[in-house]
Amino acid sequence: MSRHSGTVALVTGAGHGIGRAIALQLAREGAAVTVAEINEDWGRETVELLKAAGARTHFVKADITNFAEVEAAFADATAALGPISLLVNNAAFTDAGNLADIALDGWHKEIDVNLNGTYHCIRAILPLMRAQGGGAIVNISSVNATRYFGNPSYSAAKAGIISLTQSVASEFGRDGIRCNAVCPGSVRTDNITWTTRQQKDPQVFQKLARWYPLGRVAEPEDIANAVAFLGSDQAGYITGAVLPVDGGLLAGMNVMIDEFILESRND
Ligand SMILES: NC(=O)c1ccc[n+]([C@@H]2O[C@H](COP(=O)([O-])OP(=O)(O)OC[C@H]3O[C@@H](n4cnc5c(N)ncnc54)[C@H](O)[C@@H]3O)[C@@H](O)[C@H]2O)c1
């Protein structure tokens, strides 16, 4: 039997990048998957890929910044595929930037999509999961939540997601609800941030690789594998955890050590 046969998942932002990879991984492992997306064309493309993989699937159009839309989408998904047993909060937006230059409405938008949007989905799923006796939630945070890598508004929102993860895990464990967070480092996707950076420097991913102890940036499937584990019964005693999926980036400062400490030993 596959690890996720019997799982009914809903993945936000599953029309693109990492969200699509998560939806496909869960489907390959036997889950029924609702694709929740603000971009209908992308969402329906993922649904076609899921159908081709043999999955039961459904599309709901939802802007996670709108709580009423989220509630309606979750009711629609439940009617189509059954009670949602795994929620993956993946949808996100960032326009990059730094504190000195960020516009006030830019700050507000990134907090709204990334933190408030995630909260809306959690607020909508908790009564449903409590009523059905439990479930699992996996929130996609970022290494940006843990220290400065630019994108201050996005980073503050992603740090808020870690706190929210701990609140849900602590308050709702007795209801059989597990909630964990995944912190990716750089992931090779064609989202707006990476597309812009690649246009400026086609070698950006190769240059980034030297900062990663494992010698490469992540592929979306690396993140999907971690999500599929945390969302499964194999992670049945894991809740409130914050898992870096970052090729070792947060483990240390290897470039600094190579350039300033080890080099000086050879002087
Ligand atoms: N790509 C990376 O290097 C990287 C690194 C760390 C963390 N992450 C996180 O991984 C997740 C996926 O990132 P990605 O690179 O695949 O991003 P992406 O931009 O390719 O995909 C995000 C998806 O979310 C959807 N979305 C955006 N706003 C929405 C809204 N208001 N309502 C519903 N859907 C909305 C978009 O339409 C898109 O399909 C995000 O949470 C991101 O913060 C990505």
Tab-separated table of N, CA and C in Angstrom, residues 43-127:
chain	number	residue	atom	x	y	z
A	43	GLY	N	-3.278	26.398	-12.202
A	43	GLY	CA	-3.909	25.375	-11.361
A	43	GLY	C	-4.484	24.255	-12.203
A	44	ARG	N	-5.147	24.618	-13.293
A	44	ARG	CA	-5.758	23.579	-14.142
A	44	ARG	C	-4.686	22.755	-14.861
A	45	GLU	N	-3.547	23.381	-15.173
A	45	GLU	CA	-2.428	22.604	-15.756
A	45	GLU	C	-1.966	21.525	-14.776
A	46	THR	N	-1.842	21.902	-13.514
A	46	THR	CA	-1.430	20.903	-12.503
A	46	THR	C	-2.464	19.790	-12.392
A	47	VAL	N	-3.743	20.180	-12.424
A	47	VAL	CA	-4.801	19.166	-12.347
A	47	VAL	C	-4.663	18.161	-13.488
A	48	GLU	N	-4.350	18.637	-14.690
A	48	GLU	CA	-4.174	17.715	-15.821
A	48	GLU	C	-3.000	16.771	-15.567
A	49	LEU	N	-1.902	17.309	-15.004
A	49	LEU	CA	-0.744	16.453	-14.699
A	49	LEU	C	-1.105	15.405	-13.643
A	50	LEU	N	-1.905	15.823	-12.657
A	50	LEU	CA	-2.315	14.891	-11.599
A	50	LEU	C	-3.212	13.800	-12.176
A	51	LYS	N	-4.107	14.187	-13.071
A	51	LYS	CA	-4.991	13.185	-13.704
A	51	LYS	C	-4.149	12.197	-14.503
A	52	ALA	N	-3.152	12.732	-15.219
A	52	ALA	CA	-2.282	11.860	-16.027
A	52	ALA	C	-1.519	10.882	-15.130
A	53	ALA	N	-1.279	11.306	-13.870
A	53	ALA	CA	-0.592	10.418	-12.910
A	53	ALA	C	-1.571	9.448	-12.247
A	54	GLY	N	-2.854	9.552	-12.634
A	54	GLY	CA	-3.855	8.597	-12.126
A	54	GLY	C	-4.500	9.010	-10.816
A	55	ALA	N	-4.322	10.278	-10.411
A	55	ALA	CA	-4.842	10.709	-9.101
A	55	ALA	C	-6.287	11.200	-9.201
A	56	ARG	N	-7.001	11.052	-8.074
A	56	ARG	CA	-8.266	11.796	-7.922
A	56	ARG	C	-7.869	13.224	-7.625
A	57	THR	N	-8.456	14.177	-8.313
A	57	THR	CA	-8.009	15.556	-8.141
A	57	THR	C	-9.144	16.537	-8.390
A	58	HIS	N	-8.922	17.759	-7.916
A	58	HIS	CA	-9.956	18.787	-8.010
A	58	HIS	C	-9.266	20.135	-8.013
A	59	PHE	N	-9.875	21.114	-8.695
A	59	PHE	CA	-9.310	22.469	-8.698
A	59	PHE	C	-10.241	23.426	-7.954
A	60	VAL	N	-9.658	24.281	-7.105
A	60	VAL	CA	-10.437	25.382	-6.525
A	60	VAL	C	-9.650	26.677	-6.726
A	61	LYS	N	-10.359	27.695	-7.194
A	61	LYS	CA	-9.715	29.008	-7.346
A	61	LYS	C	-9.866	29.738	-6.024
A	62	ALA	N	-8.760	30.161	-5.459
A	62	ALA	CA	-8.838	30.871	-4.179
A	62	ALA	C	-7.657	31.809	-4.025
A	63	ASP	N	-7.965	32.995	-3.550
A	63	ASP	CA	-6.926	33.946	-3.134
A	63	ASP	C	-6.827	33.794	-1.620
A	64	ILE	N	-5.682	33.320	-1.139
A	64	ILE	CA	-5.581	33.018	0.294
A	64	ILE	C	-5.633	34.272	1.173
A	65	THR	N	-5.519	35.461	0.572
A	65	THR	CA	-5.653	36.678	1.390
A	65	THR	C	-7.118	36.977	1.718
A	66	ASN	N	-8.030	36.226	1.085
A	66	ASN	CA	-9.465	36.461	1.292
A	66	ASN	C	-10.045	35.274	2.074
A	67	PHE	N	-10.345	35.501	3.362
A	67	PHE	CA	-10.765	34.384	4.224
A	67	PHE	C	-12.051	33.727	3.728
A	68	ALA	N	-13.005	34.525	3.239
A	68	ALA	CA	-14.271	33.947	2.763
A	68	ALA	C	-14.003	33.018	1.572
A	69	GLU	N	-13.086	33.417	0.694
A	69	GLU	CA	-12.741	32.553	-0.461
A	69	GLU	C	-12.085	31.255	0.007
A	70	VAL	N	-11.237	31.362	1.009
A	70	VAL	CA	-10.559	30.160	1.524
A	70	VAL	C	-11.592	29.201	2.121
A	71	GLU	N	-12.500	29.722	2.938
A	71	GLU	CA	-13.527	28.864	3.540
A	71	GLU	C	-14.371	28.173	2.464
A	72	ALA	N	-14.772	28.955	1.447
A	72	ALA	CA	-15.595	28.389	0.370
A	72	ALA	C	-14.797	27.332	-0.396
A	73	ALA	N	-13.512	27.590	-0.631
A	73	ALA	CA	-12.672	26.637	-1.375
A	73	ALA	C	-12.521	25.329	-0.611
A	74	PHE	N	-12.352	25.418	0.708
A	74	PHE	CA	-12.170	24.192	1.500
A	74	PHE	C	-13.479	23.385	1.524
A	75	ALA	N	-14.626	24.082	1.571
A	75	ALA	CA	-15.918	23.379	1.533
A	75	ALA	C	-16.095	22.697	0.179
A	76	ASP	N	-15.726	23.388	-0.880
A	76	ASP	CA	-15.823	22.843	-2.242
A	76	ASP	C	-14.917	21.601	-2.372
A	77	ALA	N	-13.682	21.724	-1.874
A	77	ALA	CA	-12.734	20.602	-1.957
A	77	ALA	C	-13.252	19.398	-1.172
A	78	THR	N	-13.827	19.662	0.000
A	78	THR	CA	-14.344	18.571	0.837
A	78	THR	C	-15.498	17.866	0.136
A	79	ALA	N	-16.371	18.667	-0.493
A	79	ALA	CA	-17.502	18.069	-1.213
A	79	ALA	C	-17.002	17.212	-2.376
A	80	ALA	N	-15.912	17.631	-3.029
A	80	ALA	CA	-15.427	16.914	-4.218
A	80	ALA	C	-14.646	15.650	-3.874
A	81	LEU	N	-13.755	15.730	-2.884
A	81	LEU	CA	-12.818	14.609	-2.656
A	81	LEU	C	-12.949	13.983	-1.269
A	82	GLY	N	-13.758	14.600	-0.384
A	82	GLY	CA	-13.875	14.085	0.986
A	82	GLY	C	-13.102	14.965	1.955
A	83	PRO	N	-13.212	14.669	3.276
A	83	PRO	CA	-12.560	15.496	4.301
A	83	PRO	C	-11.055	15.634	4.072
A	84	ILE	N	-10.569	16.852	4.197
A	84	ILE	CA	-9.142	17.133	3.955
A	84	ILE	C	-8.334	16.624	5.154
A	85	SER	N	-7.422	15.686	4.898
A	85	SER	CA	-6.603	15.158	6.003
A	85	SER	C	-5.197	15.754	6.022
A	86	LEU	N	-4.789	16.406	4.929
A	86	LEU	CA	-3.458	17.031	4.859
A	86	LEU	C	-3.559	18.368	4.141
A	87	LEU	N	-3.206	19.432	4.858
A	87	LEU	CA	-3.157	20.775	4.261
A	87	LEU	C	-1.700	21.182	4.101
A	88	VAL	N	-1.320	21.581	2.899
A	88	VAL	CA	0.037	22.104	2.672
A	88	VAL	C	-0.082	23.577	2.310
A	89	ASN	N	0.409	24.424	3.222
A	89	ASN	CA	0.382	25.873	2.994
A	89	ASN	C	1.657	26.276	2.268
A	90	ASN	N	1.543	26.343	0.946
A	90	ASN	CA	2.715	26.585	0.085
A	90	ASN	C	2.645	27.927	-0.639
A	91	ALA	N	1.449	28.433	-0.910
A	91	ALA	CA	1.312	29.665	-1.723
A	91	ALA	C	2.065	30.816	-1.079
A	92	ALA	N	2.713	31.612	-1.909
A	92	ALA	CA	3.532	32.707	-1.377
A	92	ALA	C	3.786	33.731	-2.464
A	93	PHE	N	4.246	34.874	-2.023
A	93	PHE	CA	4.639	35.932	-2.963
A	93	PHE	C	5.780	36.736	-2.356
A	94	THR	N	6.782	37.074	-3.201
A	94	THR	CA	7.772	38.056	-2.775
A	94	THR	C	8.269	38.842	-3.967
A	95	ASP	N	8.593	40.079	-3.701
A	95	ASP	CA	9.132	40.977	-4.718
A	95	ASP	C	10.573	41.339	-4.356
A	96	ALA	N	11.148	40.560	-3.445
A	96	ALA	CA	12.518	40.784	-2.959
A	96	ALA	C	12.687	42.208	-2.419
A	97	GLY	N	13.915	42.650	-2.277
A	97	GLY	CA	14.153	44.005	-1.795
A	97	GLY	C	14.881	44.038	-0.470
A	98	ASN	N	15.113	45.264	0.014
A	98	ASN	CA	15.751	45.440	1.321
A	98	ASN	C	14.981	46.496	2.122
A	99	LEU	N	15.310	46.608	3.390
A	99	LEU	CA	14.539	47.494	4.273
A	99	LEU	C	14.619	48.947	3.836
A	100	ALA	N	15.790	49.339	3.310
A	100	ALA	CA	15.974	50.744	2.950
A	100	ALA	C	15.033	51.162	1.816
A	101	ASP	N	14.722	50.224	0.918
A	101	ASP	CA	13.985	50.599	-0.294
A	101	ASP	C	12.527	50.168	-0.304
A	102	ILE	N	12.136	49.300	0.613
A	102	ILE	CA	10.810	48.700	0.472
A	102	ILE	C	9.702	49.746	0.637
A	103	ALA	N	8.692	49.664	-0.247
A	103	ALA	CA	7.541	50.569	-0.148
A	103	ALA	C	6.582	50.049	0.919
A	104	LEU	N	5.840	50.957	1.509
A	104	LEU	CA	4.924	50.556	2.591
A	104	LEU	C	3.912	49.516	2.098
A	105	ASP	N	3.358	49.733	0.903
A	105	ASP	CA	2.355	48.765	0.422
A	105	ASP	C	3.011	47.436	0.042
A	106	GLY	N	4.312	47.481	-0.331
A	106	GLY	CA	5.037	46.238	-0.614
A	106	GLY	C	5.198	45.409	0.648
A	107	TRP	N	5.560	46.080	1.740
A	107	TRP	CA	5.657	45.380	3.041
A	107	TRP	C	4.312	44.731	3.380
A	108	HIS	N	3.249	45.529	3.286
A	108	HIS	CA	1.923	45.020	3.668
A	108	HIS	C	1.513	43.830	2.799
A	109	LYS	N	1.791	43.912	1.496
A	109	LYS	CA	1.365	42.819	0.607
A	109	LYS	C	2.072	41.501	0.981
A	110	GLU	N	3.372	41.587	1.258
A	110	GLU	CA	4.102	40.341	1.543
A	110	GLU	C	3.667	39.720	2.881
A	111	ILE	N	3.383	40.579	3.858
A	111	ILE	CA	2.855	40.040	5.122
A	111	ILE	C	1.468	39.450	4.876
A	112	ASP	N	0.694	40.117	4.037
A	112	ASP	CA	-0.681	39.677	3.811
A	112	ASP	C	-0.737	38.317	3.118
A	113	VAL	N	-0.013	38.166	2.006
A	113	VAL	CA	-0.060	36.876	1.298
A	113	VAL	C	0.600	35.787	2.150
A	114	ASN	N	1.811	36.057	2.612
A	114	ASN	CA	2.620	34.977	3.183
A	114	ASN	C	2.212	34.606	4.609
A	115	LEU	N	1.893	35.571	5.439
A	115	LEU	CA	1.530	35.250	6.829
A	115	LEU	C	0.015	35.208	7.021
A	116	ASN	N	-0.668	36.286	6.652
A	116	ASN	CA	-2.119	36.285	6.849
A	116	ASN	C	-2.796	35.207	5.998
A	117	GLY	N	-2.296	35.026	4.781
A	117	GLY	CA	-2.871	33.991	3.908
A	117	GLY	C	-2.734	32.606	4.535
A	118	THR	N	-1.553	32.317	5.068
A	118	THR	CA	-1.337	31.024	5.733
A	118	THR	C	-2.259	30.898	6.951
A	119	TYR	N	-2.370	31.994	7.703
A	119	TYR	CA	-3.270	31.964	8.865
A	119	TYR	C	-4.724	31.697	8.436
A	120	HIS	N	-5.152	32.334	7.346
A	120	HIS	CA	-6.534	32.107	6.872
A	120	HIS	C	-6.782	30.620	6.599
A	121	CYS	N	-5.802	29.975	5.960
A	121	CYS	CA	-5.976	28.546	5.636
A	121	CYS	C	-6.014	27.709	6.913
A	122	ILE	N	-5.174	28.069	7.879
A	122	ILE	CA	-5.168	27.333	9.152
A	122	ILE	C	-6.475	27.578	9.904
A	123	ARG	N	-6.929	28.823	9.912
A	123	ARG	CA	-8.190	29.143	10.585
A	123	ARG	C	-9.359	28.354	9.979
A	124	ALA	N	-9.315	28.198	8.645
A	124	ALA	CA	-10.410	27.483	7.975
A	124	ALA	C	-10.334	25.971	8.194
A	125	ILE	N	-9.105	25.423	8.294
A	125	ILE	CA	-8.988	23.949	8.358
A	125	ILE	C	-9.178	23.426	9.782
A	126	LEU	N	-8.837	24.221	10.805
A	126	LEU	CA	-8.853	23.675	12.167
A	126	LEU	C	-10.220	23.121	12.585
A	127	PRO	N	-11.320	23.857	12.386
A	127	PRO	CA	-12.607	23.265	12.791
A	127	PRO	C	-12.935	22.001	12.010
